[in-house]
C-alpha cells in the first residue's frame, strides 16, 4: 500500500494490523519526511515488528548514518537500480523470517 505522506500513513493505523511490516520510506516527502516517520515508527510500541528501508536522494554520510542510528534497517540512495532495490528488500524479508 502506498501513502501520499506520513500523516496519511499514521492515520491509516496500518501499524496496528497484526504481523510484521516492511516500510520503504522516501527521505523527502511532503508534510513529514522519511526521517520523521522513521523516528515516530521506532518510538512506537510496534517498533519491533517494523522493518524500514530508506530510499532517498540524500546521499551524505551524515544523513545515512543518522537514519541507520534511528533504526533504519537499510538505506538506498537515488538514483538506484530496481535490481538493487529488489535485492535489498529480499534481504530484509529474509531477516524478518529469522
CSV table of N, CA, C and O in Angstrom, one decimal:
chain,number,residue,atom,x,y,z
A,1,UNK,N,0.8,-1.2,0.0
A,1,UNK,CA,0.0,0.0,0.0
A,1,UNK,C,0.9,1.2,0.0
A,1,UNK,O,1.9,1.2,0.6
A,2,UNK,N,0.5,2.3,-0.7
A,2,UNK,CA,1.2,3.5,-0.7
A,2,UNK,C,0.4,4.6,0.0
A,2,UNK,O,-0.8,4.6,0.0
A,3,UNK,N,1.2,5.6,0.5
A,3,UNK,CA,0.6,6.7,1.1
A,3,UNK,C,1.3,8.0,0.6
A,3,UNK,O,2.5,8.0,0.4
A,4,UNK,N,0.5,9.1,0.5
A,4,UNK,CA,1.0,10.3,-0.1
A,4,UNK,C,2.0,11.0,0.9
A,4,UNK,O,2.9,11.7,0.5
A,5,UNK,N,1.7,10.8,2.2
A,5,UNK,CA,2.6,11.5,3.2
A,5,UNK,C,2.5,10.7,4.5
A,5,UNK,O,1.7,9.8,4.7
A,6,UNK,N,3.3,11.1,5.5
A,6,UNK,CA,3.4,10.4,6.7
A,6,UNK,C,2.1,10.5,7.6
A,6,UNK,O,1.7,9.6,8.2
A,7,UNK,N,1.5,11.7,7.5
A,7,UNK,CA,0.2,11.8,8.3
A,7,UNK,C,-0.8,10.8,7.8
A,7,UNK,O,-1.5,10.2,8.6
A,8,UNK,N,-0.9,10.7,6.5
A,8,UNK,CA,-1.9,9.8,5.9
A,8,UNK,C,-1.6,8.3,6.3
A,8,UNK,O,-2.4,7.5,6.6
A,9,UNK,N,-0.3,8.0,6.4
A,9,UNK,CA,0.2,6.7,6.8
A,9,UNK,C,-0.2,6.4,8.2
A,9,UNK,O,-0.8,5.4,8.5
A,10,UNK,N,0.0,7.4,9.1
A,10,UNK,CA,-0.3,7.1,10.5
A,10,UNK,C,-1.8,7.1,10.8
A,10,UNK,O,-2.3,6.4,11.6
A,11,UNK,N,-2.5,8.0,10.0
A,11,UNK,CA,-4.0,8.0,10.2
A,11,UNK,C,-4.6,6.6,9.7
A,11,UNK,O,-5.7,6.3,10.2
A,12,UNK,N,-3.9,5.9,8.8
A,12,UNK,CA,-4.4,4.6,8.3
A,12,UNK,C,-4.4,3.6,9.4
A,12,UNK,O,-5.1,2.5,9.3
A,13,UNK,N,-3.6,3.8,10.5
A,13,UNK,CA,-3.5,2.8,11.6
A,13,UNK,C,-2.9,1.5,11.0
A,13,UNK,O,-3.1,0.4,11.6
A,14,UNK,N,-2.2,1.5,10.0
A,14,UNK,CA,-1.6,0.3,9.3
A,14,UNK,C,-0.7,-0.5,10.3
A,14,UNK,O,-0.7,-1.7,10.3
A,15,UNK,N,0.0,0.2,11.2
A,15,UNK,CA,0.9,-0.5,12.1
A,15,UNK,C,0.2,-1.2,13.2
A,15,UNK,O,0.8,-2.1,13.8
A,16,UNK,N,-1.1,-1.0,13.3
A,16,UNK,CA,-1.9,-1.7,14.3
A,16,UNK,C,-2.4,-3.0,13.8
A,16,UNK,O,-2.9,-3.9,14.5
A,17,UNK,N,-2.2,-3.3,12.5
A,17,UNK,CA,-2.5,-4.6,11.9
A,17,UNK,C,-1.6,-5.6,12.4
A,17,UNK,O,-0.4,-5.4,12.5
A,18,UNK,N,-2.0,-6.8,12.6
A,18,UNK,CA,-1.2,-7.9,13.1
A,18,UNK,C,-0.1,-8.3,12.1
A,18,UNK,O,-0.3,-8.2,10.9
A,19,UNK,N,1.0,-8.6,12.7
A,19,UNK,CA,2.1,-9.1,11.8
A,19,UNK,C,3.2,-8.1,11.7
A,19,UNK,O,3.2,-7.0,12.3
A,20,UNK,N,4.3,-8.5,10.9
A,20,UNK,CA,5.4,-7.6,10.7
A,20,UNK,C,5.2,-6.7,9.5
A,20,UNK,O,4.4,-7.1,8.6
A,21,UNK,N,5.9,-5.6,9.5
A,21,UNK,CA,5.7,-4.7,8.4
A,21,UNK,C,7.0,-4.2,7.8
A,21,UNK,O,8.0,-4.1,8.6
A,22,UNK,N,7.1,-4.1,6.5
A,22,UNK,CA,8.2,-3.6,5.8
A,22,UNK,C,7.8,-2.2,5.2
A,22,UNK,O,6.9,-2.2,4.4
A,23,UNK,N,8.5,-1.2,5.7
A,23,UNK,CA,8.2,0.2,5.2
A,23,UNK,C,9.4,0.6,4.3
A,23,UNK,O,10.5,0.5,4.6
A,24,UNK,N,9.0,1.1,3.1
A,24,UNK,CA,10.0,1.8,2.3
A,24,UNK,C,9.7,3.3,2.3
A,24,UNK,O,8.6,3.7,1.9
A,25,UNK,N,10.6,4.0,2.9
A,25,UNK,CA,10.3,5.4,3.2
A,25,UNK,C,11.2,6.3,2.3
A,25,UNK,O,12.4,6.1,2.2
A,26,UNK,N,10.6,7.2,1.6
A,26,UNK,CA,11.3,8.2,0.8
A,26,UNK,C,11.9,9.2,1.8
A,26,UNK,O,11.2,9.7,2.8
A,27,UNK,N,13.1,9.6,1.6
A,27,UNK,CA,13.8,10.6,2.5
A,27,UNK,C,13.1,12.0,2.4
A,27,UNK,O,13.0,12.7,3.4
A,28,UNK,N,12.6,12.3,1.3
A,28,UNK,CA,12.0,13.6,1.1
A,28,UNK,C,10.5,13.4,0.7
A,28,UNK,O,10.2,13.0,-0.4
A,29,UNK,N,9.7,13.8,1.6
A,29,UNK,CA,8.2,13.7,1.4
A,29,UNK,C,7.5,14.9,1.9
A,29,UNK,O,8.1,15.6,2.8
A,30,UNK,N,6.3,15.2,1.4
A,30,UNK,CA,5.6,16.4,1.9
A,30,UNK,C,5.1,16.1,3.4
A,30,UNK,O,4.9,15.0,3.8
A,31,UNK,N,4.9,17.1,4.1
A,31,UNK,CA,4.4,17.2,5.4
A,31,UNK,C,5.3,16.5,6.5
A,31,UNK,O,5.8,17.2,7.3
A,32,UNK,N,5.6,15.3,6.4
A,32,UNK,CA,6.6,14.6,7.2
A,32,UNK,C,7.6,13.9,6.3
A,32,UNK,O,7.2,13.2,5.4
A,33,UNK,N,8.9,14.1,6.5
A,33,UNK,CA,9.8,13.4,5.7
A,33,UNK,C,10.1,12.0,6.2
A,33,UNK,O,9.6,11.7,7.3
A,34,UNK,N,10.9,11.2,5.5
A,34,UNK,CA,11.1,9.9,5.9
A,34,UNK,C,11.8,9.7,7.2
A,34,UNK,O,11.5,8.8,8.0
A,35,UNK,N,12.7,10.6,7.6
A,35,UNK,CA,13.3,10.6,8.9
A,35,UNK,C,12.3,10.8,10.0
A,35,UNK,O,12.4,10.1,11.0
A,36,UNK,N,11.4,11.7,9.8
A,36,UNK,CA,10.4,12.0,10.8
A,36,UNK,C,9.5,10.8,11.0
A,36,UNK,O,9.2,10.4,12.2
A,37,UNK,N,9.1,10.2,9.9
A,37,UNK,CA,8.3,8.9,10.0
A,37,UNK,C,9.1,7.8,10.7
A,37,UNK,O,8.6,7.2,11.6
A,38,UNK,N,10.4,7.7,10.3
A,38,UNK,CA,11.2,6.6,10.9
A,38,UNK,C,11.3,6.9,12.5
A,38,UNK,O,11.1,5.9,13.2
A,39,UNK,N,11.5,8.1,12.9
A,39,UNK,CA,11.6,8.4,14.3
A,39,UNK,C,10.3,8.0,15.0
A,39,UNK,O,10.3,7.4,16.1
A,40,UNK,N,9.2,8.4,14.5
A,40,UNK,CA,7.9,8.1,15.1
A,40,UNK,C,7.6,6.6,15.1
A,40,UNK,O,7.2,6.1,16.1
A,41,UNK,N,7.9,5.9,14.0
A,41,UNK,CA,7.7,4.5,14.0
A,41,UNK,C,8.6,3.8,15.0
A,41,UNK,O,8.1,2.9,15.8
A,42,UNK,N,9.8,4.1,15.1
A,42,UNK,CA,10.7,3.5,16.0
A,42,UNK,C,10.5,3.8,17.5
A,42,UNK,O,11.0,3.1,18.4
A,43,UNK,N,9.8,4.9,17.8
A,43,UNK,CA,9.4,5.2,19.2
A,43,UNK,C,8.1,4.6,19.5
A,43,UNK,O,7.6,4.9,20.7
A,44,UNK,N,7.5,3.9,18.7
A,44,UNK,CA,6.1,3.3,18.8
A,44,UNK,C,6.2,1.9,19.5
A,44,UNK,O,7.2,1.3,19.4
A,45,UNK,N,5.1,1.5,20.1
A,45,UNK,CA,5.1,0.2,20.7
A,45,UNK,C,5.3,-0.9,19.7
A,45,UNK,O,5.6,-2.0,20.0
A,46,UNK,N,5.0,-0.7,18.4
A,46,UNK,CA,5.0,-1.7,17.4
A,46,UNK,C,6.4,-1.7,16.7
A,46,UNK,O,6.6,-2.5,15.8
A,47,UNK,N,7.4,-1.0,17.2
A,47,UNK,CA,8.7,-0.8,16.5
A,47,UNK,C,9.4,-2.2,16.2
A,47,UNK,O,10.1,-2.3,15.2
A,48,UNK,N,9.3,-3.2,17.1
A,48,UNK,CA,10.0,-4.4,16.9
A,48,UNK,C,9.4,-5.2,15.7
A,48,UNK,O,10.0,-6.1,15.2
A,49,UNK,N,8.2,-4.9,15.3
A,49,UNK,CA,7.5,-5.5,14.2
A,49,UNK,C,7.7,-4.8,12.9
A,49,UNK,O,7.1,-5.2,11.9
A,50,UNK,N,8.5,-3.7,12.9
A,50,UNK,CA,8.6,-2.8,11.7
A,50,UNK,C,10.0,-2.8,11.2
A,50,UNK,O,10.9,-2.5,12.0
A,51,UNK,N,10.2,-3.1,10.0
A,51,UNK,CA,11.5,-3.0,9.3
A,51,UNK,C,11.4,-1.9,8.3
A,51,UNK,O,10.4,-1.7,7.6
A,52,UNK,N,12.5,-1.1,8.2
A,52,UNK,CA,12.4,0.1,7.4
A,52,UNK,C,13.6,0.2,6.5
A,52,UNK,O,14.8,0.0,6.9
A,53,UNK,N,13.3,0.4,5.2
A,53,UNK,CA,14.3,0.6,4.2
A,53,UNK,C,14.1,2.1,3.7
A,53,UNK,O,13.0,2.5,3.3
A,54,UNK,N,15.1,2.9,3.9
A,54,UNK,CA,15.1,4.3,3.5
A,54,UNK,C,15.5,4.3,2.0
A,54,UNK,O,16.5,3.7,1.6
A,55,UNK,N,14.8,5.1,1.2
A,55,UNK,CA,15.1,5.3,-0.2
A,55,UNK,C,15.1,6.8,-0.4
A,55,UNK,O,14.1,7.4,-0.4
A,56,UNK,N,16.3,7.3,-0.6
A,56,UNK,CA,16.4,8.8,-0.6
A,56,UNK,C,17.5,9.3,-1.5
A,56,UNK,O,18.5,8.7,-1.8
A,57,UNK,N,17.3,10.5,-1.9
A,57,UNK,CA,18.2,11.3,-2.7
A,57,UNK,C,19.3,11.9,-1.8
A,57,UNK,O,20.3,12.4,-2.3
A,58,UNK,N,19.1,11.9,-0.5
A,58,UNK,CA,20.1,12.4,0.5
A,58,UNK,C,21.2,11.4,0.6
A,58,UNK,O,21.0,10.3,1.0
A,59,UNK,N,22.4,11.8,0.1
A,59,UNK,CA,23.5,10.9,0.0
A,59,UNK,C,24.6,11.1,1.0
A,59,UNK,O,25.6,10.4,1.0
A,60,UNK,N,24.5,12.1,1.8
A,60,UNK,CA,25.7,12.4,2.6
A,60,UNK,C,25.8,11.4,3.7
A,60,UNK,O,24.9,10.8,4.2
A,61,UNK,N,27.1,11.0,4.0
A,61,UNK,CA,27.3,10.0,5.1
A,61,UNK,C,26.6,10.4,6.4
A,61,UNK,O,26.1,9.5,7.1
A,62,UNK,N,26.5,11.6,6.7
A,62,UNK,CA,25.8,12.0,7.9
A,62,UNK,C,24.3,11.7,7.9
A,62,UNK,O,23.8,11.2,8.9
A,63,UNK,N,23.7,11.9,6.8
A,63,UNK,CA,22.3,11.6,6.6
A,63,UNK,C,22.1,10.1,6.7
A,63,UNK,O,21.1,9.6,7.4
A,64,UNK,N,22.9,9.3,6.0
A,64,UNK,CA,22.8,7.9,6.0
A,64,UNK,C,23.0,7.3,7.4
A,64,UNK,O,22.2,6.5,8.0
A,65,UNK,N,24.1,7.8,8.1
A,65,UNK,CA,24.4,7.4,9.5
A,65,UNK,C,23.2,7.7,10.4
A,65,UNK,O,22.8,6.9,11.3
A,66,UNK,N,22.6,8.9,10.3
A,66,UNK,CA,21.5,9.3,11.1
A,66,UNK,C,20.3,8.3,11.0
A,66,UNK,O,19.8,7.9,12.0
A,67,UNK,N,20.0,8.0,9.7
A,67,UNK,CA,18.9,7.1,9.5
A,67,UNK,C,19.2,5.7,10.1
A,67,UNK,O,18.3,5.1,10.8
A,68,UNK,N,20.4,5.2,9.9
A,68,UNK,CA,20.7,3.9,10.5
A,68,UNK,C,20.7,4.0,12.0
A,68,UNK,O,20.2,3.0,12.7
A,69,UNK,N,21.2,5.0,12.6
A,69,UNK,CA,21.2,5.2,14.1
A,69,UNK,C,19.8,5.2,14.6
A,69,UNK,O,19.5,4.8,15.7
A,70,UNK,N,18.9,5.8,13.8
A,70,UNK,CA,17.5,5.9,14.3
A,70,UNK,C,16.7,4.6,14.1
A,70,UNK,O,15.5,4.6,14.5
A,71,UNK,N,17.3,3.6,13.5
A,71,UNK,CA,16.7,2.3,13.4
A,71,UNK,C,16.3,1.8,12.0
A,71,UNK,O,15.7,0.8,11.8
A,72,UNK,N,16.7,2.6,10.9
A,72,UNK,CA,16.5,2.1,9.6
A,72,UNK,C,17.3,0.8,9.4
A,72,UNK,O,18.4,0.6,9.9
A,73,UNK,N,16.7,-0.2,8.7
A,73,UNK,CA,17.4,-1.5,8.5
A,73,UNK,C,18.3,-1.5,7.3
A,73,UNK,O,19.2,-2.3,7.2
A,74,UNK,N,18.1,-0.5,6.4
A,74,UNK,CA,18.9,-0.4,5.2
A,74,UNK,C,18.7,1.0,4.6
A,74,UNK,O,17.7,1.7,5.0
A,75,UNK,N,19.5,1.4,3.7
A,75,UNK,CA,19.5,2.8,3.1
A,75,UNK,C,19.9,2.6,1.7
A,75,UNK,O,21.0,2.2,1.4
A,76,UNK,N,19.1,3.0,0.8
A,76,UNK,CA,19.4,3.0,-0.7
A,76,UNK,C,19.3,4.4,-1.2
A,76,UNK,O,18.3,5.1,-0.9
A,77,UNK,N,20.3,4.9,-1.9
A,77,UNK,CA,20.3,6.2,-2.4
A,77,UNK,C,19.8,6.2,-3.9
A,77,UNK,O,19.9,5.3,-4.6
A,78,UNK,N,19.2,7.4,-4.2
A,78,UNK,CA,18.7,7.6,-5.6
A,78,UNK,C,19.9,8.3,-6.4
A,78,UNK,O,20.6,9.0,-5.8
A,79,UNK,N,19.9,8.0,-7.7
A,79,UNK,CA,19.2,7.0,-8.4
A,79,UNK,C,19.6,5.6,-8.0
A,79,UNK,O,20.7,5.4,-7.6
A,80,UNK,N,18.7,4.7,-8.2
A,80,UNK,CA,19.0,3.3,-7.8
A,80,UNK,C,18.6,2.4,-8.9
A,80,UNK,O,17.7,2.8,-9.8
A,81,UNK,N,19.1,1.2,-8.9
A,81,UNK,CA,18.6,0.2,-9.9
A,81,UNK,C,17.5,-0.6,-9.3
A,81,UNK,O,17.6,-0.9,-8.1
A,82,UNK,N,16.6,-1.0,-10.0
A,82,UNK,CA,15.5,-1.8,-9.5
A,82,UNK,C,16.0,-3.2,-9.0
A,82,UNK,O,15.5,-3.7,-8.0
A,83,UNK,N,17.0,-3.7,-9.6
A,83,UNK,CA,17.6,-5.0,-9.1
A,83,UNK,C,18.2,-4.8,-7.8
A,83,UNK,O,18.1,-5.7,-6.9
A,84,UNK,N,18.9,-3.7,-7.6
A,84,UNK,CA,19.5,-3.4,-6.2
A,84,UNK,C,18.4,-3.3,-5.2
A,84,UNK,O,18.5,-3.9,-4.1
A,85,UNK,N,17.3,-2.6,-5.5
A,85,UNK,CA,16.2,-2.4,-4.6
A,85,UNK,C,15.6,-3.7,-4.2
A,85,UNK,O,15.3,-4.1,-3.1
A,86,UNK,N,15.3,-4.6,-5.3
A,86,UNK,CA,14.8,-5.9,-5.1
A,86,UNK,C,15.6,-6.7,-4.1
A,86,UNK,O,15.1,-7.4,-3.2
A,87,UNK,N,16.9,-6.7,-4.3
A,87,UNK,CA,17.9,-7.5,-3.5
A,87,UNK,C,17.8,-7.0,-2.1
A,87,UNK,O,17.8,-7.8,-1.1
A,88,UNK,N,17.8,-5.7,-1.9
A,88,UNK,CA,17.8,-5.2,-0.5
A,88,UNK,C,16.5,-5.5,0.2
A,88,UNK,O,16.5,-5.9,1.4
A,89,UNK,N,15.4,-5.5,-0.5
A,89,UNK,CA,14.1,-5.8,0.1
A,89,UNK,C,14.1,-7.3,0.4
A,89,UNK,O,13.7,-7.7,1.5
A,90,UNK,N,14.6,-8.2,-0.5
A,90,UNK,CA,14.7,-9.6,-0.2
A,90,UNK,C,15.6,-9.9,1.0
A,90,UNK,O,15.2,-10.8,1.8
A,91,UNK,N,16.6,-9.1,1.2
A,91,UNK,CA,17.5,-9.3,2.4
A,91,UNK,C,16.7,-9.0,3.6
A,91,UNK,O,16.9,-9.7,4.6
A,92,UNK,N,16.0,-7.9,3.6
A,92,UNK,CA,15.2,-7.6,4.8
A,92,UNK,C,14.1,-8.6,5.1
A,92,UNK,O,13.9,-9.0,6.2
A,93,UNK,N,13.5,-9.1,4.0
A,93,UNK,CA,12.5,-10.2,4.2
A,93,UNK,C,13.1,-11.4,4.8
A,93,UNK,O,12.5,-12.0,5.7
A,94,UNK,N,14.3,-11.8,4.4
A,94,UNK,CA,15.0,-12.9,5.0
A,94,UNK,C,15.2,-12.7,6.5
A,94,UNK,O,15.1,-13.6,7.3
A,95,UNK,N,15.6,-11.5,6.9
A,95,UNK,CA,15.8,-11.2,8.3
A,95,UNK,C,14.5,-11.3,9.1
A,95,UNK,O,14.5,-11.7,10.2
A,96,UNK,N,13.4,-10.9,8.4
A,96,UNK,CA,12.1,-10.9,9.1
A,96,UNK,C,11.7,-12.4,9.4
A,96,UNK,O,11.0,-12.6,10.4
A,97,UNK,N,12.2,-13.3,8.5
A,97,UNK,CA,11.8,-14.7,8.7
A,97,UNK,C,12.6,-15.4,9.8
A,97,UNK,O,12.3,-16.5,10.2
A,98,UNK,N,13.7,-14.8,10.2
A,98,UNK,CA,14.6,-15.4,11.2
A,98,UNK,C,14.1,-15.3,12.6
A,98,UNK,O,13.3,-14.5,13.0
